[in-house]
C-alpha cells in the first residue's frame, strides 16, 4: 500500500466515528469533530484511490434513491457520481411521475422505494420547517421498516440540502479550505466572511449561509456573517454558530456591513439568500394556497433585494482582504456582473480569477457524499480501504 | 451451501418449468402450476441469497427496458430493483421524450430499443383490449428480430400490468399468503374474498381483481368475488377462475354482498375498480377522441361510485371474518378513511393494524420480477443458484 | 483466442490510430482513413465478443453523460447500450430539470457534470452554426478542466448528431454497407444515391445527408446527391465530399433529378431534409425570438415541400437501380406511404422488403459508439481485446 493511503488510514485510526455506522447525515452540527474529520479523511482517501485508478466499489448491486424537490444539476450529478463510485445504481423518485402526488403517506412511499435501496439522497430546501422534517420522517419510516423485517437493510439518508443545512456543499467547501490552507491545523484565527450579496433573482435558499456558519465555526476561525438588515438567517443556527465558536476557541459575529466583513478576511463567501422571515411567510402562504399573497411577497422581496445592489464582491472589496488575496468561495452558479446578470453577487474579473479554485471546490462534493455513504455502510472503513487497495481492481482498464 | 438454499433447489428439481426458458410472462393462467411454483421458489431463493449478502448478478452488462404508460412508483421501483439485483441497468422508454409519438410502429421501436436489452417491462393498463395486445406485439417483434439476426438475444417480456392481469402484483400477493399460512399446502379450503370497495377516485384498473381471481383459484381455496351490481369484471377472466377452481378442488363464486364475502373469510382483499363495461366504453371514446363523451362518462362513474360508499372494509366487517383475524391484503396505495380521503376502501384502524404485513406483501414484488427474469434467462436455474452460492461474491462489502 | 478476433486484431495492427487515444469524435472528415477503419474494426470486434457472450467491460465504474437537445429514441438507446456494454452508467443532463436554464455558462456546466464522467454524448442538431460549436465549447471546457487539475480524467465527446454531421449514424450506415458488400474493397465504383425525398413534416436535420456525402465519398464510390432546387446542403460539406472523392478515386456530383440518381445505383438513401438556407434563417429567427417569423417560415417550408411529392422511393424507381436490387438505406423512422403518412419518402412495399436489412443497419450504431469510446479510452486496444478474450468473463451467466 502506498504511503498516502497509509497516512489516511492512520488518521482514521485516531478518530472515534463508530456511531456513524448505520447512521444518517442530516446536519453537520449533529456530528462530532471526529466524525467530520472522518468524512474529510475518507473523502480524500477515496479520491486518492480513484486517482490511482483503483476501484472503490463496495456494492456489487444496490440502489441509491434520489428525490429532488428543487432543480439541481451539480448536486444531482454529485450524488450520481458518488453512488456510481461505490457501485450503486441511481433511481430517481420523480414526484411528477409517481403516485406520491396521489396522496400517499411518506411512511408508505419511503418503504416502497427502499426494498433494495442502500442510500436515499433528498433535496428539499424550499419551505422553512419542512425539508429537514421530511427527511426525518423518511428515516423514521425506513428504520421502522427495517426493524419490522420489511426492509432487509436500512438505507442511509444523505441530506442533499434542506431548509436548515446543506451539509454536502459546506463539507465540500470546507475540504477545499483545508486543502488550500494546507491542513485544518492552519485555520486557527483565520477570518472567514460569509456575506450576503445582491442577486436579481428571488428566494435563494438559506441553507448555504446557515450551513457555513454552522460548520466553519468549528475550526477556530473568526467567522463573520454579514447581510443587510432584514436578511436574517434562522436564529437557532446562529446559536449553534456561537456555541461552536466558543468551543473551538474562535469567534462568531454578525454585521450589517459587507466592507467590515471583508476587511482583512482570509476567506470570503459572498452569496445571495432570502430573508428567513420572508421564507417562513412564503411557506405559510403556500400552505394556505394563497397565490396572490405569494405574488405580492415575491414583488416585495425583489424590491427589497434591489435596495442592496451595492452588496457585490468587487475588486475594490477584494483588495481590502488579507494581502488582497482572500480565498473566494461560492457554491455555484454565481450571479456574475455582466455575465449572468447586470448586477449580481460578484464582479466578472474577481470570479474569473478564482474560476479554477471554484471548480476544485465543487469537485470535492462527490467524494464528500461517497464518504458519508461509506461511513454509514462499512463497519471497519480502515480495513475496507486496505482491502480495496490490496484487491487493486482497476476502475478503468485504459 | 446452506440447508435453506438446498431445500429451494430440491423443490425446483421436482418441478417442470423448462418451457419458461427464453419465454415471456403475460398472464398467470398461461403458466402451469409447476411454472408458478418455480417463480415462487426462485423468488424465495433469490431473497435468501440477498439476505445472506450473496450477490445474484447473472449479468455483467445488459439493459432492462421499462415502458410505463401509466404513473407508477412501486412497480417502477420493483422493476428497477429486480434488474439491478441481476446486474441489468434500467433504461426508461419515455414516450414523451422519444420519437414514438411521431408515429413509429411498435415493431420498429421494439427492435430499436432492444439491441442490448435482456428484459422489457411494460405497464399498459388503461385501455381495455389494448395493453395485453401491445405486449404481444412487442414480443412478436423482438422474437422476429432475434430470428432475423437483428437482435443478438431475445429480450424477455415481463407484464408489469395490463388490461387483463397484473401478474407481478398478484404473484407477490400470493407469495405473501403462502408465507403467512406456512405453505401452499395449508391453503386448501381457505376462504378468500376479493371484494370491491368504495373510492372517491375513478377508473382504477381491473387488472388486480382479475389477476387475483385468475391466480388464487388455483390453490384449492374458496374464492369469492364481491361487488355491487354494475361492477362486473371481464367475463373471460371469470371463466378462467371457474375452470381453475374446478381443477384445483376449490370454488369460485360471485356475490353482490360484501358482508357475505367477508363472513368467515381467511383472507380479504377489498379494493376499488372501475366497471369493465365502462372501461370498454371509455376505450372507445378515447379511440374516437370524444372528450365530451369521456367527461360525461367520468361524471356518471363517480356518481355510480358514490352510491356504494357502504362498501368499506370496516372493523365491523373484519370482525365477521375467521376469528376476526382474516389476512387483509391490498396492492397499495389504499384509500383510507380520514387519511387519504373522507370515505374510502378501508377504515384507518384496520389498515394500521395490517400495515407491516402489507409492506411485507409489497416487498415480494421485486423478487417475483427477478425470478421471472431468471427463469427466462437461465437454462439451468438450480445449477446457477449453486454457482452463485459457491462464488459467494458479497453483494455489499460492509 | 478464436480466429475471428485474431483477424480483427491483425487488422488493427496494420492501422495508425494512436491519435484517437484521449481524443474526441466530432466529424468523420476530421479523421484519417485508418482511424475510421479502426472504428469499424473495433465495432465488429466488440460485437463478436458480445456474440460469444464475453464481457467487454473496461470500466468498473464511471459515468456516460448524455445531453439530448432534441427528441431521440434510437440514438438515446444506442448511447445507453454502448455505455452499458463498456461498464459506464448513463446520467442524463436534462436541461429542463437542471440549472442550465438559469443562465450557467457552458464551461461551468461542462466541468460540473464531468467530475466522474468518462464520456459525454451530445445531440444538438437544431440550429445551424450552433450544435458543433457547442460540442467544441464543451470539449474545450473539460480539456481545460483536466489540465487545471479540476477533472481527474478528460471525458471523451461523442457527437450524437450536430448541425453538420451525424457521425454515429453514418458510420453505422457505412458498416452496414461494408458487411452487405463483403468488405470495403468491394465498394470501388459502386454508385450511391443520397437523395431528398418528400415528407409531410418540416425541418428534418441536414446532418444525415451531409454526413453521408462527407463519409461515403471516401471509399472510391460514385456518390450522387439529388434534391429539388432549393434544398441545398451546406456548401462546405459539399467541398469536403468533392475532395474526398478526388482523393479516393471516386466521384461526387449533384443533380436535381431523383430518377437520374437512382439509375443504376447500387445503394440508395432517400430521405427528407430541410433546405440549408431555410435552417440558417430559422436559426436567426430563433435568436431574435421572432415567433411570427418562425411560423411564417414553417408554412413556407411546408408549402415548398408539398411541391415535391413526386420525390418518393417508389417500386418504379427501385426497378431502375442495379438489377432492380439496390441496397435501400434509411436512418429511421421513415415516412412510409399509407403507413406513417399519406405521401412520404418511400412506398410501403419497398420499405417492407428492406425491413430486416434496415434493422440490421440500425443495430451497428451501439457498437460504433462503443468503438469510438474504446479508442479514446484505451491506449492499446489490441492488447485490451486480447485481455478481454483471455479473461473471458461471461456477459450473461445464462
mmCIF file with all atom_site columns, N, CA and C in Angstrom, chain C residues 2 18 38 97 116 133 155 178 180-181 220 253 269 294 306 315 328 354 389 391:
data_model
loop_
_atom_site.group_PDB
_atom_site.id
_atom_site.type_symbol
_atom_site.label_atom_id
_atom_site.label_alt_id
_atom_site.label_comp_id
_atom_site.label_asym_id
_atom_site.label_entity_id
_atom_site.label_seq_id
_atom_site.pdbx_PDB_ins_code
_atom_site.Cartn_x
_atom_site.Cartn_y
_atom_site.Cartn_z
_atom_site.occupancy
_atom_site.B_iso_or_equiv
_atom_site.pdbx_formal_charge
_atom_site.auth_seq_id
_atom_site.auth_comp_id
_atom_site.auth_asym_id
_atom_site.auth_atom_id
_atom_site.pdbx_PDB_model_num
ATOM 1  N N  . UNK C 1 2   ? -10.166 -17.020 -30.519 1.00 0.00 ? 2   UNK C N  1
ATOM 2  C CA . UNK C 1 2   ? -10.698 -17.525 -31.791 1.00 0.00 ? 2   UNK C CA 1
ATOM 3  C C  . UNK C 1 2   ? -10.119 -16.733 -32.972 1.00 0.00 ? 2   UNK C C  1
ATOM 4  N N  . UNK C 1 18  ? -3.265  5.999   -33.327 1.00 0.00 ? 18  UNK C N  1
ATOM 5  C CA . UNK C 1 18  ? -2.828  6.393   -31.995 1.00 0.00 ? 18  UNK C CA 1
ATOM 6  C C  . UNK C 1 18  ? -3.354  7.766   -31.575 1.00 0.00 ? 18  UNK C C  1
ATOM 7  N N  . UNK C 1 38  ? -10.300 1.831   -38.035 1.00 0.00 ? 38  UNK C N  1
ATOM 8  C CA . UNK C 1 38  ? -10.154 1.322   -36.664 1.00 0.00 ? 38  UNK C CA 1
ATOM 9  C C  . UNK C 1 38  ? -11.512 1.274   -35.958 1.00 0.00 ? 38  UNK C C  1
ATOM 10 N N  . UNK C 1 97  ? -34.681 19.915  -16.226 1.00 0.00 ? 97  UNK C N  1
ATOM 11 C CA . UNK C 1 97  ? -34.549 19.675  -14.784 1.00 0.00 ? 97  UNK C CA 1
ATOM 12 C C  . UNK C 1 97  ? -33.395 20.438  -14.150 1.00 0.00 ? 97  UNK C C  1
ATOM 13 N N  . UNK C 1 116 ? -16.820 12.765  -12.588 1.00 0.00 ? 116 UNK C N  1
ATOM 14 C CA . UNK C 1 116 ? -16.578 11.325  -12.749 1.00 0.00 ? 116 UNK C CA 1
ATOM 15 C C  . UNK C 1 116 ? -17.084 10.833  -14.095 1.00 0.00 ? 116 UNK C C  1
ATOM 16 N N  . UNK C 1 133 ? -20.491 23.795  -32.671 1.00 0.00 ? 133 UNK C N  1
ATOM 17 C CA . UNK C 1 133 ? -19.770 24.775  -31.869 1.00 0.00 ? 133 UNK C CA 1
ATOM 18 C C  . UNK C 1 133 ? -19.951 24.484  -30.376 1.00 0.00 ? 133 UNK C C  1
ATOM 19 N N  . UNK C 1 155 ? -13.181 13.614  -20.063 1.00 0.00 ? 155 UNK C N  1
ATOM 20 C CA . UNK C 1 155 ? -14.210 12.820  -20.744 1.00 0.00 ? 155 UNK C CA 1
ATOM 21 C C  . UNK C 1 155 ? -14.080 12.995  -22.248 1.00 0.00 ? 155 UNK C C  1
ATOM 22 N N  . UNK C 1 178 ? -20.554 -2.033  -45.741 1.00 0.00 ? 178 UNK C N  1
ATOM 23 C CA . UNK C 1 178 ? -19.347 -2.871  -45.823 1.00 0.00 ? 178 UNK C CA 1
ATOM 24 C C  . UNK C 1 178 ? -19.716 -4.349  -45.657 1.00 0.00 ? 178 UNK C C  1
ATOM 25 N N  . UNK C 1 180 ? -22.708 -5.705  -46.144 1.00 0.00 ? 180 UNK C N  1
ATOM 26 C CA . UNK C 1 180 ? -23.578 -6.159  -47.234 1.00 0.00 ? 180 UNK C CA 1
ATOM 27 C C  . UNK C 1 180 ? -22.773 -6.447  -48.499 1.00 0.00 ? 180 UNK C C  1
ATOM 28 N N  . UNK C 1 181 ? -21.714 -5.661  -48.702 1.00 0.00 ? 181 UNK C N  1
ATOM 29 C CA . UNK C 1 181 ? -20.937 -5.832  -49.931 1.00 0.00 ? 181 UNK C CA 1
ATOM 30 C C  . UNK C 1 181 ? -19.696 -6.693  -49.713 1.00 0.00 ? 181 UNK C C  1
ATOM 31 N N  . UNK C 1 220 ? -14.102 5.353   -52.676 1.00 0.00 ? 220 UNK C N  1
ATOM 32 C CA . UNK C 1 220 ? -13.999 5.096   -54.117 1.00 0.00 ? 220 UNK C CA 1
ATOM 33 C C  . UNK C 1 220 ? -15.335 4.926   -54.819 1.00 0.00 ? 220 UNK C C  1
ATOM 34 N N  . UNK C 1 253 ? -21.105 14.146  -57.271 1.00 0.00 ? 253 UNK C N  1
ATOM 35 C CA . UNK C 1 253 ? -21.795 15.161  -58.065 1.00 0.00 ? 253 UNK C CA 1
ATOM 36 C C  . UNK C 1 253 ? -23.207 15.357  -57.521 1.00 0.00 ? 253 UNK C C  1
ATOM 37 N N  . UNK C 1 269 ? -30.365 6.079   -50.688 1.00 0.00 ? 269 UNK C N  1
ATOM 38 C CA . UNK C 1 269 ? -30.650 6.583   -49.341 1.00 0.00 ? 269 UNK C CA 1
ATOM 39 C C  . UNK C 1 269 ? -31.611 7.758   -49.496 1.00 0.00 ? 269 UNK C C  1
ATOM 40 N N  . UNK C 1 294 ? -40.984 32.753  -37.438 1.00 0.00 ? 294 UNK C N  1
ATOM 41 C CA . UNK C 1 294 ? -40.774 31.308  -37.445 1.00 0.00 ? 294 UNK C CA 1
ATOM 42 C C  . UNK C 1 294 ? -42.003 30.606  -38.018 1.00 0.00 ? 294 UNK C C  1
ATOM 43 N N  . UNK C 1 306 ? -44.478 20.465  -50.253 1.00 0.00 ? 306 UNK C N  1
ATOM 44 C CA . UNK C 1 306 ? -45.648 19.885  -50.918 1.00 0.00 ? 306 UNK C CA 1
ATOM 45 C C  . UNK C 1 306 ? -45.520 19.919  -52.438 1.00 0.00 ? 306 UNK C C  1
ATOM 46 N N  . UNK C 1 315 ? -41.513 1.731   -56.203 1.00 0.00 ? 315 UNK C N  1
ATOM 47 C CA . UNK C 1 315 ? -41.093 0.468   -56.828 1.00 0.00 ? 315 UNK C CA 1
ATOM 48 C C  . UNK C 1 315 ? -40.538 0.747   -58.223 1.00 0.00 ? 315 UNK C C  1
ATOM 49 N N  . UNK C 1 328 ? -31.302 -0.483  -50.062 1.00 0.00 ? 328 UNK C N  1
ATOM 50 C CA . UNK C 1 328 ? -32.056 0.693   -49.601 1.00 0.00 ? 328 UNK C CA 1
ATOM 51 C C  . UNK C 1 328 ? -31.661 1.017   -48.168 1.00 0.00 ? 328 UNK C C  1
ATOM 52 N N  . UNK C 1 354 ? -37.187 -4.268  -47.380 1.00 0.00 ? 354 UNK C N  1
ATOM 53 C CA . UNK C 1 354 ? -35.860 -3.986  -46.812 1.00 0.00 ? 354 UNK C CA 1
ATOM 54 C C  . UNK C 1 354 ? -35.886 -3.874  -45.284 1.00 0.00 ? 354 UNK C C  1
ATOM 55 N N  . UNK C 1 389 ? -10.646 -11.206 -24.045 1.00 0.00 ? 389 UNK C N  1
ATOM 56 C CA . UNK C 1 389 ? -10.905 -12.582 -24.500 1.00 0.00 ? 389 UNK C CA 1
ATOM 57 C C  . UNK C 1 389 ? -10.303 -13.584 -23.530 1.00 0.00 ? 389 UNK C C  1
ATOM 58 N N  . UNK C 1 391 ? -9.595  -13.069 -20.312 1.00 0.00 ? 391 UNK C N  1
ATOM 59 C CA . UNK C 1 391 ? -10.364 -13.022 -19.066 1.00 0.00 ? 391 UNK C CA 1
ATOM 60 C C  . UNK C 1 391 ? -11.628 -13.862 -19.230 1.00 0.00 ? 391 UNK C C  1
#
